[in-house]
Amino acid sequence: MDKERTAEVQSKLLEMNKLIARLDPAIRAAAFEIMVPYYFEDKPAARKTKEDKTKEGGGKSSKEDVDVSDLGAFLEIFEHAKPADNVMLLVAWLYSQYGAYSIQVKEIKELSDASGLVIPNRADNTMRQAKDKGKGLLFSQQGKGWKLTVSGELFVKNTYNVKKGNKSLPKD
């Protein structure tokens, strides 16, 4: 890299840092991933939808189709008409990043605001009542947060084709 390009990248990163520093630590990594295409390309890269990928792959869809490294790309793959399903979508992404842990309602709210997803006013009630096909509960309450049960983990894995993440949780 030449010095001019290095200085340009540095200034963009510092500008991004100013914006991201004001966010909750739990969503800073996701916000950074969302912002990178806007800062380092003329326009965001066109993401391929799941349908495009299956057409290219001969109509076969596999678990490798889901890109969980970028929240924006992950959200583009799935469309939900119900706000409650958007809560589950965000939970699935968090699960793919950090595994099963006690998810705070505040985290879900901040992620939905950052990504533009519509969620219910009371995401805690959504998690409290979430069931798989009317059977087992998907969450158990732990303090002020909600942790996926074993049934919940299986539901998220099967519905969204994600694997359990192992990143450490951001410190507050």
mmCIF file of C-alpha atoms in Angstrom:
data_model
loop_
_atom_site.group_PDB
_atom_site.id
_atom_site.type_symbol
_atom_site.label_atom_id
_atom_site.label_comp_id
_atom_site.label_asym_id
_atom_site.label_seq_id
_atom_site.Cartn_x
_atom_site.Cartn_y
_atom_site.Cartn_z
ATOM 1 C CA MET A 1 0.000 0.000 0.000
ATOM 2 C CA ASP A 2 1.218 3.449 -0.736
ATOM 3 C CA LYS A 3 1.192 6.154 1.913
ATOM 4 C CA GLU A 4 -1.815 7.947 0.421
ATOM 5 C CA ARG A 5 -3.941 4.793 0.450
ATOM 6 C CA THR A 6 -2.780 3.941 3.979
ATOM 7 C CA ALA A 7 -3.754 7.408 5.202
ATOM 8 C CA GLU A 8 -7.159 7.088 3.523
ATOM 9 C CA VAL A 9 -7.824 3.705 5.152
ATOM 10 C CA GLN A 10 -6.664 5.022 8.513
ATOM 11 C CA SER A 11 -8.988 8.042 8.337
ATOM 12 C CA LYS A 12 -11.944 5.842 7.384
ATOM 13 C CA LEU A 13 -11.219 3.444 10.239
ATOM 14 C CA LEU A 14 -10.970 6.308 12.726
ATOM 15 C CA GLU A 15 -14.276 7.722 11.479
ATOM 16 C CA MET A 16 -15.904 4.290 11.829
ATOM 17 C CA ASN A 17 -14.427 3.962 15.322
ATOM 18 C CA LYS A 18 -16.049 7.239 16.421
ATOM 19 C CA LEU A 19 -19.448 5.930 15.346
ATOM 20 C CA ILE A 20 -19.017 2.425 16.734
ATOM 21 C CA ALA A 21 -17.620 3.597 20.093
ATOM 22 C CA ARG A 22 -21.033 5.052 20.966
ATOM 23 C CA LEU A 23 -22.741 1.654 20.547
ATOM 24 C CA ASP A 24 -23.218 -1.105 23.092
ATOM 25 C CA PRO A 25 -20.150 -3.382 23.205
ATOM 26 C CA ALA A 26 -22.335 -6.390 22.428
ATOM 27 C CA ILE A 27 -23.107 -5.134 18.926
ATOM 28 C CA ARG A 28 -19.908 -3.330 17.983
ATOM 29 C CA ALA A 29 -18.538 -6.248 15.966
ATOM 30 C CA ALA A 30 -21.807 -6.599 14.047
ATOM 31 C CA ALA A 31 -21.966 -2.861 13.407
ATOM 32 C CA PHE A 32 -18.411 -2.907 12.087
ATOM 33 C CA GLU A 33 -19.267 -5.739 9.681
ATOM 34 C CA ILE A 34 -22.294 -3.810 8.446
ATOM 35 C CA MET A 35 -20.305 -0.602 7.929
ATOM 36 C CA VAL A 36 -17.243 -2.015 6.117
ATOM 37 C CA PRO A 37 -18.843 -2.245 2.651
ATOM 38 C CA TYR A 38 -20.109 1.332 2.912
ATOM 39 C CA TYR A 39 -16.722 2.760 3.833
ATOM 40 C CA PHE A 40 -14.406 0.715 1.653
ATOM 41 C CA GLU A 41 -16.386 0.371 -1.552
ATOM 42 C CA ASP A 42 -18.317 2.832 -3.677
ATOM 43 C CA LYS A 43 -21.483 0.952 -2.843
ATOM 44 C CA PRO A 44 -22.281 -2.144 -0.803
ATOM 45 C CA ALA A 45 -21.415 -5.384 -2.512
ATOM 46 C CA ALA A 46 -24.438 -7.080 -3.983
ATOM 47 C CA ARG A 47 -25.012 -10.122 -1.847
ATOM 48 C CA LYS A 48 -26.266 -13.273 -3.467
ATOM 49 C CA THR A 49 -29.582 -14.485 -2.181
ATOM 50 C CA LYS A 50 -30.178 -18.069 -1.237
ATOM 51 C CA GLU A 51 -32.164 -18.521 -4.462
ATOM 52 C CA ASP A 52 -29.227 -17.297 -6.577
ATOM 53 C CA LYS A 53 -26.871 -19.671 -4.810
ATOM 54 C CA THR A 54 -29.156 -22.661 -5.313
ATOM 55 C CA LYS A 55 -29.499 -21.833 -9.032
ATOM 56 C CA GLU A 56 -25.730 -21.717 -9.403
ATOM 57 C CA GLY A 57 -25.249 -24.914 -7.438
ATOM 58 C CA GLY A 58 -27.641 -26.978 -9.555
ATOM 59 C CA GLY A 59 -30.651 -26.460 -7.298
ATOM 60 C CA LYS A 60 -29.011 -27.967 -4.239
ATOM 61 C CA SER A 61 -28.995 -26.083 -0.985
ATOM 62 C CA SER A 62 -26.541 -27.017 1.727
ATOM 63 C CA LYS A 63 -25.662 -25.788 5.176
ATOM 64 C CA GLU A 64 -22.589 -24.045 3.789
ATOM 65 C CA ASP A 65 -24.837 -21.521 1.995
ATOM 66 C CA VAL A 66 -25.369 -19.480 5.166
ATOM 67 C CA ASP A 67 -22.803 -16.727 5.720
ATOM 68 C CA VAL A 68 -22.801 -15.854 9.427
ATOM 69 C CA SER A 69 -19.661 -13.714 9.443
ATOM 70 C CA ASP A 70 -21.628 -10.651 8.337
ATOM 71 C CA LEU A 71 -24.942 -9.772 9.993
ATOM 72 C CA GLY A 72 -26.161 -7.940 6.899
ATOM 73 C CA ALA A 73 -25.525 -10.908 4.613
ATOM 74 C CA PHE A 74 -27.162 -13.256 7.106
ATOM 75 C CA LEU A 75 -30.298 -11.111 7.343
ATOM 76 C CA GLU A 76 -30.625 -10.895 3.552
ATOM 77 C CA ILE A 77 -30.905 -14.667 3.274
ATOM 78 C CA PHE A 78 -34.049 -14.865 5.397
ATOM 79 C CA GLU A 79 -37.290 -12.930 5.109
ATOM 80 C CA HIS A 80 -39.887 -13.000 7.851
ATOM 81 C CA ALA A 81 -43.295 -11.370 7.805
ATOM 82 C CA LYS A 82 -43.710 -11.523 11.585
ATOM 83 C CA PRO A 83 -41.698 -9.353 13.965
ATOM 84 C CA ALA A 84 -41.457 -12.302 16.383
ATOM 85 C CA ASP A 85 -39.661 -14.314 13.694
ATOM 86 C CA ASN A 86 -37.164 -11.458 13.347
ATOM 87 C CA VAL A 87 -36.331 -11.900 17.045
ATOM 88 C CA MET A 88 -35.533 -15.554 16.345
ATOM 89 C CA LEU A 89 -33.436 -14.528 13.342
ATOM 90 C CA LEU A 90 -31.324 -12.210 15.508
ATOM 91 C CA VAL A 91 -31.042 -14.910 18.186
ATOM 92 C CA ALA A 92 -29.847 -17.336 15.493
ATOM 93 C CA TRP A 93 -27.126 -14.916 14.422
ATOM 94 C CA LEU A 94 -26.028 -14.343 18.029
ATOM 95 C CA TYR A 95 -26.001 -18.131 18.552
ATOM 96 C CA SER A 96 -23.828 -18.557 15.451
ATOM 97 C CA GLN A 97 -21.356 -16.042 16.876
ATOM 98 C CA TYR A 98 -21.263 -16.741 20.635
ATOM 99 C CA GLY A 99 -23.087 -20.026 21.210
ATOM 100 C CA ALA A 100 -25.750 -20.456 23.883
ATOM 101 C CA TYR A 101 -25.605 -17.711 26.487
ATOM 102 C CA SER A 102 -28.045 -15.530 28.392
ATOM 103 C CA ILE A 103 -29.244 -13.025 25.764
ATOM 104 C CA GLN A 104 -30.399 -9.677 27.072
ATOM 105 C CA VAL A 105 -33.464 -8.049 25.509
ATOM 106 C CA LYS A 106 -31.356 -4.900 25.163
ATOM 107 C CA GLU A 107 -28.990 -6.742 22.790
ATOM 108 C CA ILE A 108 -31.866 -7.849 20.562
ATOM 109 C CA LYS A 109 -33.292 -4.318 20.523
ATOM 110 C CA GLU A 110 -29.938 -2.734 19.618
ATOM 111 C CA LEU A 111 -29.241 -5.287 16.880
ATOM 112 C CA SER A 112 -32.698 -4.772 15.387
ATOM 113 C CA ASP A 113 -32.246 -0.997 15.437
ATOM 114 C CA ALA A 114 -28.820 -1.276 13.801
ATOM 115 C CA SER A 115 -30.028 -3.666 11.109
ATOM 116 C CA GLY A 116 -33.452 -2.125 10.484
ATOM 117 C CA LEU A 117 -35.458 -5.202 11.450
ATOM 118 C CA VAL A 118 -38.876 -4.741 13.009
ATOM 119 C CA ILE A 119 -39.305 -6.615 16.284
ATOM 120 C CA PRO A 120 -42.077 -6.631 18.898
ATOM 121 C CA ASN A 121 -41.969 -4.035 21.672
ATOM 122 C CA ARG A 122 -41.624 -6.848 24.197
ATOM 123 C CA ALA A 123 -38.996 -9.200 22.791
ATOM 124 C CA ASP A 124 -38.799 -10.805 26.243
ATOM 125 C CA ASN A 125 -42.392 -12.023 25.868
ATOM 126 C CA THR A 126 -41.546 -13.393 22.443
ATOM 127 C CA MET A 127 -38.695 -15.413 23.928
ATOM 128 C CA ARG A 128 -40.780 -16.436 26.939
ATOM 129 C CA GLN A 129 -43.502 -17.941 24.729
ATOM 130 C CA ALA A 130 -41.395 -19.258 21.825
ATOM 131 C CA LYS A 131 -42.071 -22.918 21.081
ATOM 132 C CA ASP A 132 -41.136 -25.346 18.345
ATOM 133 C CA LYS A 133 -44.329 -26.542 16.639
ATOM 134 C CA GLY A 134 -46.336 -25.867 19.794
ATOM 135 C CA LYS A 135 -44.202 -28.183 21.915
ATOM 136 C CA GLY A 136 -41.053 -27.531 23.951
ATOM 137 C CA LEU A 137 -40.028 -24.059 25.035
ATOM 138 C CA LEU A 138 -37.072 -22.618 23.153
ATOM 139 C CA PHE A 139 -35.755 -20.369 25.950
ATOM 140 C CA SER A 140 -35.279 -20.499 29.694
ATOM 141 C CA GLN A 141 -34.984 -17.355 31.765
ATOM 142 C CA GLN A 142 -31.652 -16.759 33.471
ATOM 143 C CA GLY A 143 -31.627 -13.601 35.515
ATOM 144 C CA LYS A 144 -32.660 -10.767 33.216
ATOM 145 C CA GLY A 145 -31.673 -12.683 30.087
ATOM 146 C CA TRP A 146 -32.959 -15.596 28.042
ATOM 147 C CA LYS A 147 -30.847 -18.635 27.159
ATOM 148 C CA LEU A 148 -31.662 -21.113 24.408
ATOM 149 C CA THR A 149 -32.660 -24.522 25.718
ATOM 150 C CA VAL A 150 -31.420 -27.693 24.024
ATOM 151 C CA SER A 151 -34.670 -27.702 22.026
ATOM 152 C CA GLY A 152 -34.048 -24.058 21.167
ATOM 153 C CA GLU A 153 -30.538 -24.790 19.941
ATOM 154 C CA LEU A 154 -31.829 -27.578 17.708
ATOM 155 C CA PHE A 155 -34.596 -25.312 16.377
ATOM 156 C CA VAL A 156 -32.125 -22.544 15.522
ATOM 157 C CA LYS A 157 -29.676 -24.980 13.909
ATOM 158 C CA ASN A 158 -32.359 -26.617 11.772
ATOM 159 C CA THR A 159 -34.312 -23.479 10.848
ATOM 160 C CA TYR A 160 -31.410 -21.151 10.064
ATOM 161 C CA ASN A 161 -28.652 -23.662 9.211
ATOM 162 C CA VAL A 162 -26.178 -22.182 11.682
ATOM 163 C CA LYS A 163 -23.517 -23.797 13.814
ATOM 164 C CA LYS A 164 -22.842 -23.001 17.448
ATOM 165 C CA GLY A 165 -20.378 -20.144 17.702
ATOM 166 C CA ASN A 166 -17.421 -20.041 20.030
ATOM 167 C CA LYS A 167 -16.385 -16.385 20.104
ATOM 168 C CA SER A 168 -15.992 -14.867 23.533
ATOM 169 C CA LEU A 169 -18.682 -12.437 24.604
ATOM 170 C CA PRO A 170 -17.779 -8.753 24.369
ATOM 171 C CA LYS A 171 -17.077 -7.173 27.741
ATOM 172 C CA ASP A 172 -19.384 -4.346 28.805
#
